[in-house]
mmCIF file of C-alpha atoms in Angstrom:
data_model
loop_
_atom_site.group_PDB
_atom_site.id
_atom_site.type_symbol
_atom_site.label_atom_id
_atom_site.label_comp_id
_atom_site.label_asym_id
_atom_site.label_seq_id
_atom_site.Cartn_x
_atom_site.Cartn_y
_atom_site.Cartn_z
ATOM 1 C CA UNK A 130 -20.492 11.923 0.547
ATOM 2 C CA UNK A 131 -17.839 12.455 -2.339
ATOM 3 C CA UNK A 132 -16.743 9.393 -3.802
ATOM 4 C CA UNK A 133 -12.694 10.064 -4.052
ATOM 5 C CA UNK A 134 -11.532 6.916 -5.436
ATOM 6 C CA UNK A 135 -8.781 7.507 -8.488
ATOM 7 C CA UNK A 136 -8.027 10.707 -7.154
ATOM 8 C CA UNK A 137 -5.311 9.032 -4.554
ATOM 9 C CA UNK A 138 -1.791 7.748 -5.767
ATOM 10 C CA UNK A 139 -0.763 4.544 -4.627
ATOM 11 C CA UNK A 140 2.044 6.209 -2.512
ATOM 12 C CA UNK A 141 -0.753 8.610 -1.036
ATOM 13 C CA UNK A 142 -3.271 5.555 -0.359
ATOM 14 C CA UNK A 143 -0.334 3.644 1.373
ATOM 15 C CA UNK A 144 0.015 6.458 3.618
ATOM 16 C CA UNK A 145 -3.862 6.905 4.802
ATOM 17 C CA UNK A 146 -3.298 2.879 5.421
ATOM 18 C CA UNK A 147 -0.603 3.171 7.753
ATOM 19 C CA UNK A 148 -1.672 6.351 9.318
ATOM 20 C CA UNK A 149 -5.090 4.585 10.770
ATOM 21 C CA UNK A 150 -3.336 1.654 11.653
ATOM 22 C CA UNK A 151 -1.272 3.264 13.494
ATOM 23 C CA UNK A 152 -4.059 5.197 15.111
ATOM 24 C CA UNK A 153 -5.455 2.109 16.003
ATOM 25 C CA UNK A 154 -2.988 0.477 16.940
ATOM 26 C CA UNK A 155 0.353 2.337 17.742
ATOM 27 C CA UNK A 156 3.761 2.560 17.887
ATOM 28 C CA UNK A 157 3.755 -0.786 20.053
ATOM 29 C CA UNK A 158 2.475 -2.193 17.303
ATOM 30 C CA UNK A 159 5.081 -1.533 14.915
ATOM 31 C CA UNK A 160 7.800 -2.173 17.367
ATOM 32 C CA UNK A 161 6.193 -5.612 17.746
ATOM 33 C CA UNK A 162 6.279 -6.594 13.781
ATOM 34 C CA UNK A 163 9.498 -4.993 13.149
ATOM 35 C CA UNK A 164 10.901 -7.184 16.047
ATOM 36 C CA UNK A 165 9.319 -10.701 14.286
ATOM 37 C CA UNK A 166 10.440 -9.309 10.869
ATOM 38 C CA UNK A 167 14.128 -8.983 11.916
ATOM 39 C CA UNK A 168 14.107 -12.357 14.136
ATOM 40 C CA UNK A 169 12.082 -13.899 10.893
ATOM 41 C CA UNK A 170 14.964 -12.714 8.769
ATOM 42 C CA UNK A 171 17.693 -13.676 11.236
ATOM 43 C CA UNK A 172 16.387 -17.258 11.163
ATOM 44 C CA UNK A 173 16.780 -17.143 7.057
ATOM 45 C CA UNK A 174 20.556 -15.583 7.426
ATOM 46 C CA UNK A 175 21.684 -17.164 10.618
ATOM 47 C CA UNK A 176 23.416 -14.579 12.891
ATOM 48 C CA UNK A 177 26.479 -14.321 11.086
ATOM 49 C CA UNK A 178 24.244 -13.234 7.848
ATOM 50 C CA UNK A 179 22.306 -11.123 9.991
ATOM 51 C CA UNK A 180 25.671 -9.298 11.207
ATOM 52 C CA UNK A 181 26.808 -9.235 7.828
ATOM 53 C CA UNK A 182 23.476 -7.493 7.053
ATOM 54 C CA UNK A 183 23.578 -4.845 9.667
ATOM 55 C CA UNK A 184 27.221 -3.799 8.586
ATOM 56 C CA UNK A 185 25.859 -3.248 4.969
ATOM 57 C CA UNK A 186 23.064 -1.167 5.928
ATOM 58 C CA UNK A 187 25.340 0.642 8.886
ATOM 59 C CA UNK A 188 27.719 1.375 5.575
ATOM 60 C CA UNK A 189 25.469 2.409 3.178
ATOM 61 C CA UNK A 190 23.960 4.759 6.188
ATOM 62 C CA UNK A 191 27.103 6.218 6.487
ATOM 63 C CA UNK A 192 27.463 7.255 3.002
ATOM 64 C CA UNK A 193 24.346 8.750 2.569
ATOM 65 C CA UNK A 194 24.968 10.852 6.173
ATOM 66 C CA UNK A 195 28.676 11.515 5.528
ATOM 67 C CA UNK A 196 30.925 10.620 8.621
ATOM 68 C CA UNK A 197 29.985 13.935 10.739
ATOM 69 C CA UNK A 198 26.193 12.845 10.135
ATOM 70 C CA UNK A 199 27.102 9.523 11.208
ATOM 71 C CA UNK A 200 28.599 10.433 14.163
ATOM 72 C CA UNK A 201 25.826 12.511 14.867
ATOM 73 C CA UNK A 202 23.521 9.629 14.953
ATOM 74 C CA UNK A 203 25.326 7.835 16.762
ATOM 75 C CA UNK A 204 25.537 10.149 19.635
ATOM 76 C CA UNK A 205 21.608 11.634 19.061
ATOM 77 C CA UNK A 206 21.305 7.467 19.430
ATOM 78 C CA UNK A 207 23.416 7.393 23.010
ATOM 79 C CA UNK A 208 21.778 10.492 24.739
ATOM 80 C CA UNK A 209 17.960 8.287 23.858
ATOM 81 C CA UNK A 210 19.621 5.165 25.561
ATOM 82 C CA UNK A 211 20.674 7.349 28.814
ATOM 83 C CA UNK A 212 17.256 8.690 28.667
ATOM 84 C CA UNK A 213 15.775 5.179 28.895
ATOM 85 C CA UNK A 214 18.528 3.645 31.285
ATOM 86 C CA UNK A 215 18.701 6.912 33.530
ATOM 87 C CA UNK A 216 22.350 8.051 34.624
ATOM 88 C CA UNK A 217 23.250 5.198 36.359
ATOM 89 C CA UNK A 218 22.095 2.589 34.221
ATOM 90 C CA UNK A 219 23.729 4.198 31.268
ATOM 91 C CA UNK A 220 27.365 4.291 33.486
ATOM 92 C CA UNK A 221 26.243 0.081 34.028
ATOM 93 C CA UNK A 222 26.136 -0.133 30.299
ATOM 94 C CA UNK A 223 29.488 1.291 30.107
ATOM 95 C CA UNK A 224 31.822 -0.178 32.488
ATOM 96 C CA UNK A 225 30.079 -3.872 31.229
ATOM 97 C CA UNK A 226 31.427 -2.324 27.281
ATOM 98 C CA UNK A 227 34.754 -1.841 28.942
ATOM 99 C CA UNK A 228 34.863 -5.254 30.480
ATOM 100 C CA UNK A 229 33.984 -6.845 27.121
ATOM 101 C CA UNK A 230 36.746 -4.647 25.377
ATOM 102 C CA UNK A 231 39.499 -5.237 27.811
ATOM 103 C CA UNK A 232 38.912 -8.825 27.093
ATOM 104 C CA UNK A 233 38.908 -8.772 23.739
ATOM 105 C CA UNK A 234 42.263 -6.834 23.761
ATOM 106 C CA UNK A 235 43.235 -9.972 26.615
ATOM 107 C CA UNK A 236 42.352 -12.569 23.995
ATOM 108 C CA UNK A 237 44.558 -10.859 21.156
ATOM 109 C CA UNK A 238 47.393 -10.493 22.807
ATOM 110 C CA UNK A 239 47.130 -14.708 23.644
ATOM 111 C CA UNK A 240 49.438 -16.764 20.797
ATOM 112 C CA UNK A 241 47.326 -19.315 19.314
ATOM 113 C CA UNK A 242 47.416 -22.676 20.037
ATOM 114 C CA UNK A 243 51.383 -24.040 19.966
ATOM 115 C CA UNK A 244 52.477 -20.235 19.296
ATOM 116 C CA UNK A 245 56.059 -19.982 20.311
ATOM 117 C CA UNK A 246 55.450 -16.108 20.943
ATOM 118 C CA UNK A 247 60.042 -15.939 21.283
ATOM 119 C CA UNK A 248 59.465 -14.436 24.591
ATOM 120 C CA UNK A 249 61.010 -17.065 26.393
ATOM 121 C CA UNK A 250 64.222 -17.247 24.262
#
C-alpha cells in the first residue's frame, strides 16, 4: 500500500476528515452539533447578543450576495419551508406572521404610559 502522508494539504486532509464522518455519520449528525454550537453560543451572548449576531452575519450575507441575491435566498429559503410544511402548513405559518405583525403595528400606534396623544382636545 502507498504510504501518502505529506502529499495532502491541511485544507485537503480536513476534507477526507469530514467527508468519512459524514459517511458515518450523516447529515443528522451535523444538524445535531450545529444546533448545541448555536444554543452553546446563545448561552455566552444571551438572546439579545445572539440577535445582534444573526443581524451581522444576515448583513454581511447581503453584501457579499448583493440585494437581488439576497432576495433570492430568501425566497429559494421559503419554497424549502413549504416543501417541509406542505401547502397548508405553510398558509398556517402565514396567517400566525400576520397576526404577530398586526399586533405589532397595534402596539405602536398605543401612546406610552401618561401619553396625552391630543386626540381628546
Amino acid at each position: 500500500m502507498d504510504d501518502k502522508r505529506g502529499d495532502m494539504t491541511v485544507r485537503q486532509a480536513g476534507q477526507k476528515g469530514g467527508t468519512s464522518t459524514a459517511g458515518k455519520h450523516g447529515a443528522s449528525f451535523y444538524r445535531e452539533i450545529g444546533k448545541r454550537g448555536g444554543q452553546a453560543r446563545k448561552g455566552q451572548l444571551g438572546t439579545e447578543g445572539y440577535a445582534k449576531l444573526g443581524r451581522k452575519g444576515g448583513e454581511a450575507r447581503k453584501t457579499q450576495l448583493g440585494s437581488k441575491g439576497y432576495a433570492d435566498l430568501g425566497r429559494k429559503g421559503g419554497e424549502a419551508r413549504k416543501t417541509q410544511l406542505g401547502s397548508e402548513g405553510y398558509a398556517q405559518l402565514g396567517r400566525k406572521g400576520g397576526r404577530r405583525v398586526a399586533e405589532l403595528i397595534r402596539r405602536g400606534k398605543q401612546p406610552a404610559n401618561g401619553e396625552n396623544t391630543g386626540e381628546d382636545r
